[in-house]
Amino acid sequence: MRMNELDVIKKLVDGSNSTVFFGGAGVSTASGIPDFRGNNGLYKIESEYGAPPEEILSGRYLHKDPERFYKYYRENMLYPSAEPNGAHKALARLERLGKLTAVITQNIDGLHQAAGSDKVIELHGSVLRNYCLECRREYSLEDIIESSGVPHCTLCGSIVRPDVTLYGEALDLNAFYEAEEACINADVLIVGGTSLTVNPAASLVGTYKGDHLIIINKSPTPYDRYAEYVIREPIEEALQYIAGVI
Ligand code: ZN
């Protein structure tokens, strides 16, 4: 039965030239990057770091206690040896085949680009980009990893921060508008690996006015009832099937 649904979706995407994929943490879990919003040890994090992740990973906290921010960030947010998984690769393949026009992601790990996707809209930025708070000089992920504690600018000595949207900070509006436009112009919208509970990113789905909303997620989302198909299979398997890889 499931295969029948995936076969129909595969045909839809085959016949499409503007499928858009919108994904979240679930896309990268098979690459070994845990969903820090998942229930794996939030309490443990709070007792270990003295505050919940939402507080430590905020712009306010970065300024108040950069040492603790970076301790948490280095230990929980950086996965330099993570590799793209089947989901990332399947999406890159669909782009190469001219089916997929954009990947919109809430992830900050750069794995879509590593898999070969060209058109990637990063709603929450990327750990691969970092910049000096004072002079805006840019730093790579390697620069951050090679430093220890709080990274400082080699030019002016100020704190270097990741180019990611922290809690309490405004979303990158340019990225959001670009994502909105991609959704509006999509003939098929596949949403995967996200529980669609974090706004305003989740509200993007509401901008899609087409008939083919497909949701691939292990657990129910608030948008399931608007979807043409809801798939509960692992996302890497579902996307590889849709892309004709398996
Ligand atoms: Zn600087």
JSON list of N, CA and C in Angstrom, two decimals, residues 24-26 29 33-43 45 52-58 72-73 75-79 106-108 124 127 164-167 198:
[
{"chain": "A", "resi": 24, "resn": "GLY", "atom": "N", "xyz": [13.53, 19.66, 7.54]},
{"chain": "A", "resi": 24, "resn": "GLY", "atom": "CA", "xyz": [14.03, 20.02, 8.86]},
{"chain": "A", "resi": 24, "resn": "GLY", "atom": "C", "xyz": [15.00, 18.99, 9.40]},
{"chain": "A", "resi": 25, "resn": "ALA", "atom": "N", "xyz": [15.13, 18.97, 10.72]},
{"chain": "A", "resi": 25, "resn": "ALA", "atom": "CA", "xyz": [16.16, 18.16, 11.38]},
{"chain": "A", "resi": 25, "resn": "ALA", "atom": "C", "xyz": [16.13, 16.69, 10.98]},
{"chain": "A", "resi": 26, "resn": "GLY", "atom": "N", "xyz": [14.92, 16.15, 10.71]},
{"chain": "A", "resi": 26, "resn": "GLY", "atom": "CA", "xyz": [14.80, 14.74, 10.38]},
{"chain": "A", "resi": 26, "resn": "GLY", "atom": "C", "xyz": [15.58, 14.35, 9.13]},
{"chain": "A", "resi": 29, "resn": "THR", "atom": "N", "xyz": [19.18, 13.43, 10.53]},
{"chain": "A", "resi": 29, "resn": "THR", "atom": "CA", "xyz": [19.42, 12.49, 11.63]},
{"chain": "A", "resi": 29, "resn": "THR", "atom": "C", "xyz": [20.15, 11.23, 11.16]},
{"chain": "A", "resi": 33, "resn": "ILE", "atom": "N", "xyz": [23.36, 13.58, 12.94]},
{"chain": "A", "resi": 33, "resn": "ILE", "atom": "CA", "xyz": [23.16, 14.88, 13.59]},
{"chain": "A", "resi": 33, "resn": "ILE", "atom": "C", "xyz": [21.81, 14.84, 14.31]},
{"chain": "A", "resi": 34, "resn": "PRO", "atom": "N", "xyz": [21.85, 14.82, 15.64]},
{"chain": "A", "resi": 34, "resn": "PRO", "atom": "CA", "xyz": [20.59, 14.67, 16.37]},
{"chain": "A", "resi": 34, "resn": "PRO", "atom": "C", "xyz": [19.73, 15.93, 16.28]},
{"chain": "A", "resi": 35, "resn": "ASP", "atom": "N", "xyz": [18.45, 15.74, 16.41]},
{"chain": "A", "resi": 35, "resn": "ASP", "atom": "CA", "xyz": [17.52, 16.86, 16.48]},
{"chain": "A", "resi": 35, "resn": "ASP", "atom": "C", "xyz": [17.53, 17.37, 17.91]},
{"chain": "A", "resi": 36, "resn": "PHE", "atom": "N", "xyz": [18.14, 18.52, 18.11]},
{"chain": "A", "resi": 36, "resn": "PHE", "atom": "CA", "xyz": [18.29, 18.96, 19.50]},
{"chain": "A", "resi": 36, "resn": "PHE", "atom": "C", "xyz": [16.96, 19.39, 20.11]},
{"chain": "A", "resi": 37, "resn": "ARG", "atom": "N", "xyz": [15.96, 19.57, 19.25]},
{"chain": "A", "resi": 37, "resn": "ARG", "atom": "CA", "xyz": [14.62, 19.85, 19.77]},
{"chain": "A", "resi": 37, "resn": "ARG", "atom": "C", "xyz": [13.89, 18.55, 20.12]},
{"chain": "A", "resi": 38, "resn": "GLY", "atom": "N", "xyz": [14.46, 17.43, 19.69]},
{"chain": "A", "resi": 38, "resn": "GLY", "atom": "CA", "xyz": [13.84, 16.15, 20.01]},
{"chain": "A", "resi": 38, "resn": "GLY", "atom": "C", "xyz": [13.94, 15.90, 21.51]},
{"chain": "A", "resi": 39, "resn": "ASN", "atom": "N", "xyz": [13.39, 14.80, 21.95]},
{"chain": "A", "resi": 39, "resn": "ASN", "atom": "CA", "xyz": [13.34, 14.61, 23.40]},
{"chain": "A", "resi": 39, "resn": "ASN", "atom": "C", "xyz": [14.56, 13.88, 23.94]},
{"chain": "A", "resi": 40, "resn": "ASN", "atom": "N", "xyz": [15.65, 13.85, 23.16]},
{"chain": "A", "resi": 40, "resn": "ASN", "atom": "CA", "xyz": [16.82, 13.13, 23.64]},
{"chain": "A", "resi": 40, "resn": "ASN", "atom": "C", "xyz": [17.63, 13.96, 24.62]},
{"chain": "A", "resi": 41, "resn": "GLY", "atom": "N", "xyz": [17.16, 13.96, 25.85]},
{"chain": "A", "resi": 41, "resn": "GLY", "atom": "CA", "xyz": [17.98, 14.49, 26.92]},
{"chain": "A", "resi": 41, "resn": "GLY", "atom": "C", "xyz": [17.97, 15.98, 27.14]},
{"chain": "A", "resi": 42, "resn": "LEU", "atom": "N", "xyz": [16.84, 16.62, 26.92]},
{"chain": "A", "resi": 42, "resn": "LEU", "atom": "CA", "xyz": [16.78, 18.05, 27.20]},
{"chain": "A", "resi": 42, "resn": "LEU", "atom": "C", "xyz": [17.07, 18.33, 28.67]},
{"chain": "A", "resi": 43, "resn": "TYR", "atom": "N", "xyz": [16.55, 17.43, 29.51]},
{"chain": "A", "resi": 43, "resn": "TYR", "atom": "CA", "xyz": [16.75, 17.61, 30.95]},
{"chain": "A", "resi": 43, "resn": "TYR", "atom": "C", "xyz": [18.24, 17.50, 31.28]},
{"chain": "A", "resi": 45, "resn": "ILE", "atom": "N", "xyz": [20.70, 18.12, 29.31]},
{"chain": "A", "resi": 45, "resn": "ILE", "atom": "CA", "xyz": [21.38, 19.33, 28.83]},
{"chain": "A", "resi": 45, "resn": "ILE", "atom": "C", "xyz": [21.24, 20.44, 29.85]},
{"chain": "A", "resi": 52, "resn": "PRO", "atom": "N", "xyz": [18.42, 25.56, 29.51]},
{"chain": "A", "resi": 52, "resn": "PRO", "atom": "CA", "xyz": [17.93, 24.77, 28.36]},
{"chain": "A", "resi": 52, "resn": "PRO", "atom": "C", "xyz": [18.54, 25.29, 27.06]},
{"chain": "A", "resi": 53, "resn": "PRO", "atom": "N", "xyz": [18.61, 24.43, 26.02]},
{"chain": "A", "resi": 53, "resn": "PRO", "atom": "CA", "xyz": [19.22, 24.84, 24.76]},
{"chain": "A", "resi": 53, "resn": "PRO", "atom": "C", "xyz": [18.64, 26.13, 24.19]},
{"chain": "A", "resi": 54, "resn": "GLU", "atom": "N", "xyz": [17.32, 26.31, 24.35]},
{"chain": "A", "resi": 54, "resn": "GLU", "atom": "CA", "xyz": [16.69, 27.51, 23.80]},
{"chain": "A", "resi": 54, "resn": "GLU", "atom": "C", "xyz": [17.27, 28.78, 24.41]},
{"chain": "A", "resi": 55, "resn": "GLU", "atom": "N", "xyz": [17.75, 28.65, 25.66]},
{"chain": "A", "resi": 55, "resn": "GLU", "atom": "CA", "xyz": [18.30, 29.84, 26.31]},
{"chain": "A", "resi": 55, "resn": "GLU", "atom": "C", "xyz": [19.77, 30.03, 25.92]},
{"chain": "A", "resi": 56, "resn": "ILE", "atom": "N", "xyz": [20.52, 28.91, 25.96]},
{"chain": "A", "resi": 56, "resn": "ILE", "atom": "CA", "xyz": [21.95, 29.02, 25.63]},
{"chain": "A", "resi": 56, "resn": "ILE", "atom": "C", "xyz": [22.14, 29.46, 24.19]},
{"chain": "A", "resi": 57, "resn": "LEU", "atom": "N", "xyz": [21.30, 28.92, 23.30]},
{"chain": "A", "resi": 57, "resn": "LEU", "atom": "CA", "xyz": [21.46, 29.23, 21.87]},
{"chain": "A", "resi": 57, "resn": "LEU", "atom": "C", "xyz": [20.70, 30.49, 21.48]},
{"chain": "A", "resi": 58, "resn": "SER", "atom": "N", "xyz": [20.71, 31.47, 22.35]},
{"chain": "A", "resi": 58, "resn": "SER", "atom": "CA", "xyz": [20.03, 32.73, 22.02]},
{"chain": "A", "resi": 58, "resn": "SER", "atom": "C", "xyz": [21.07, 33.83, 21.82]},
{"chain": "A", "resi": 72, "resn": "TYR", "atom": "N", "xyz": [28.64, 24.94, 24.71]},
{"chain": "A", "resi": 72, "resn": "TYR", "atom": "CA", "xyz": [27.47, 24.18, 24.25]},
{"chain": "A", "resi": 72, "resn": "TYR", "atom": "C", "xyz": [27.50, 24.01, 22.73]},
{"chain": "A", "resi": 73, "resn": "TYR", "atom": "N", "xyz": [27.77, 25.12, 22.05]},
{"chain": "A", "resi": 73, "resn": "TYR", "atom": "CA", "xyz": [27.77, 25.12, 20.59]},
{"chain": "A", "resi": 73, "resn": "TYR", "atom": "C", "xyz": [28.78, 24.11, 20.04]},
{"chain": "A", "resi": 75, "resn": "GLU", "atom": "N", "xyz": [30.05, 21.52, 21.53]},
{"chain": "A", "resi": 75, "resn": "GLU", "atom": "CA", "xyz": [29.78, 20.13, 21.91]},
{"chain": "A", "resi": 75, "resn": "GLU", "atom": "C", "xyz": [28.50, 19.57, 21.31]},
{"chain": "A", "resi": 76, "resn": "ASN", "atom": "N", "xyz": [27.60, 20.44, 20.85]},
{"chain": "A", "resi": 76, "resn": "ASN", "atom": "CA", "xyz": [26.29, 19.95, 20.40]},
{"chain": "A", "resi": 76, "resn": "ASN", "atom": "C", "xyz": [25.87, 20.36, 19.00]},
{"chain": "A", "resi": 77, "resn": "MET", "atom": "N", "xyz": [26.49, 21.35, 18.43]},
{"chain": "A", "resi": 77, "resn": "MET", "atom": "CA", "xyz": [25.99, 21.88, 17.16]},
{"chain": "A", "resi": 77, "resn": "MET", "atom": "C", "xyz": [26.93, 21.62, 15.99]},
{"chain": "A", "resi": 78, "resn": "LEU", "atom": "N", "xyz": [28.16, 21.23, 16.27]},
{"chain": "A", "resi": 78, "resn": "LEU", "atom": "CA", "xyz": [29.13, 21.05, 15.18]},
{"chain": "A", "resi": 78, "resn": "LEU", "atom": "C", "xyz": [29.39, 19.56, 14.93]},
{"chain": "A", "resi": 79, "resn": "TYR", "atom": "N", "xyz": [29.21, 19.15, 13.69]},
{"chain": "A", "resi": 79, "resn": "TYR", "atom": "CA", "xyz": [29.44, 17.76, 13.28]},
{"chain": "A", "resi": 79, "resn": "TYR", "atom": "C", "xyz": [30.28, 17.75, 12.02]},
{"chain": "A", "resi": 106, "resn": "GLN", "atom": "N", "xyz": [15.67, 24.07, 7.26]},
{"chain": "A", "resi": 106, "resn": "GLN", "atom": "CA", "xyz": [15.79, 24.68, 8.59]},
{"chain": "A", "resi": 106, "resn": "GLN", "atom": "C", "xyz": [17.12, 24.24, 9.21]},
{"chain": "A", "resi": 107, "resn": "ASN", "atom": "N", "xyz": [17.84, 23.36, 8.54]},
{"chain": "A", "resi": 107, "resn": "ASN", "atom": "CA", "xyz": [19.09, 22.85, 9.09]},
{"chain": "A", "resi": 107, "resn": "ASN", "atom": "C", "xyz": [20.24, 23.81, 8.81]},
{"chain": "A", "resi": 108, "resn": "ILE", "atom": "N", "xyz": [21.27, 23.69, 9.63]},
{"chain": "A", "resi": 108, "resn": "ILE", "atom": "CA", "xyz": [22.39, 24.63, 9.54]},
{"chain": "A", "resi": 108, "resn": "ILE", "atom": "C", "xyz": [23.69, 23.90, 9.25]},
{"chain": "A", "resi": 124, "resn": "HIS", "atom": "N", "xyz": [17.75, 29.20, 8.48]},
{"chain": "A", "resi": 124, "resn": "HIS", "atom": "CA", "xyz": [18.38, 29.50, 9.77]},
{"chain": "A", "resi": 124, "resn": "HIS", "atom": "C", "xyz": [19.89, 29.67, 9.67]},
{"chain": "A", "resi": 127, "resn": "VAL", "atom": "N", "xyz": [26.35, 26.76, 9.94]},
{"chain": "A", "resi": 127, "resn": "VAL", "atom": "CA", "xyz": [27.54, 26.74, 10.80]},
{"chain": "A", "resi": 127, "resn": "VAL", "atom": "C", "xyz": [28.82, 26.87, 9.98]},
{"chain": "A", "resi": 164, "resn": "VAL", "atom": "N", "xyz": [24.20, 31.90, 12.03]},
{"chain": "A", "resi": 164, "resn": "VAL", "atom": "CA", "xyz": [22.97, 31.13, 12.20]},
{"chain": "A", "resi": 164, "resn": "VAL", "atom": "C", "xyz": [21.98, 31.98, 12.99]},
{"chain": "A", "resi": 165, "resn": "THR", "atom": "N", "xyz": [20.70, 31.73, 12.74]},
{"chain": "A", "resi": 165, "resn": "THR", "atom": "CA", "xyz": [19.67, 32.45, 13.47]},
{"chain": "A", "resi": 165, "resn": "THR", "atom": "C", "xyz": [19.52, 31.84, 14.85]},
{"chain": "A", "resi": 166, "resn": "LEU", "atom": "N", "xyz": [19.87, 32.61, 15.87]},
{"chain": "A", "resi": 166, "resn": "LEU", "atom": "CA", "xyz": [19.77, 32.11, 17.24]},
{"chain": "A", "resi": 166, "resn": "LEU", "atom": "C", "xyz": [18.37, 32.40, 17.78]},
{"chain": "A", "resi": 167, "resn": "TYR", "atom": "N", "xyz": [18.05, 31.74, 18.86]},
{"chain": "A", "resi": 167, "resn": "TYR", "atom": "CA", "xyz": [16.75, 32.00, 19.49]},
{"chain": "A", "resi": 167, "resn": "TYR", "atom": "C", "xyz": [16.63, 33.47, 19.85]},
{"chain": "A", "resi": 198, "resn": "VAL", "atom": "N", "xyz": [7.58, 24.94, 14.36]},
{"chain": "A", "resi": 198, "resn": "VAL", "atom": "CA", "xyz": [8.36, 26.16, 14.61]},
{"chain": "A", "resi": 198, "resn": "VAL", "atom": "C", "xyz": [7.98, 27.22, 13.57]}
]
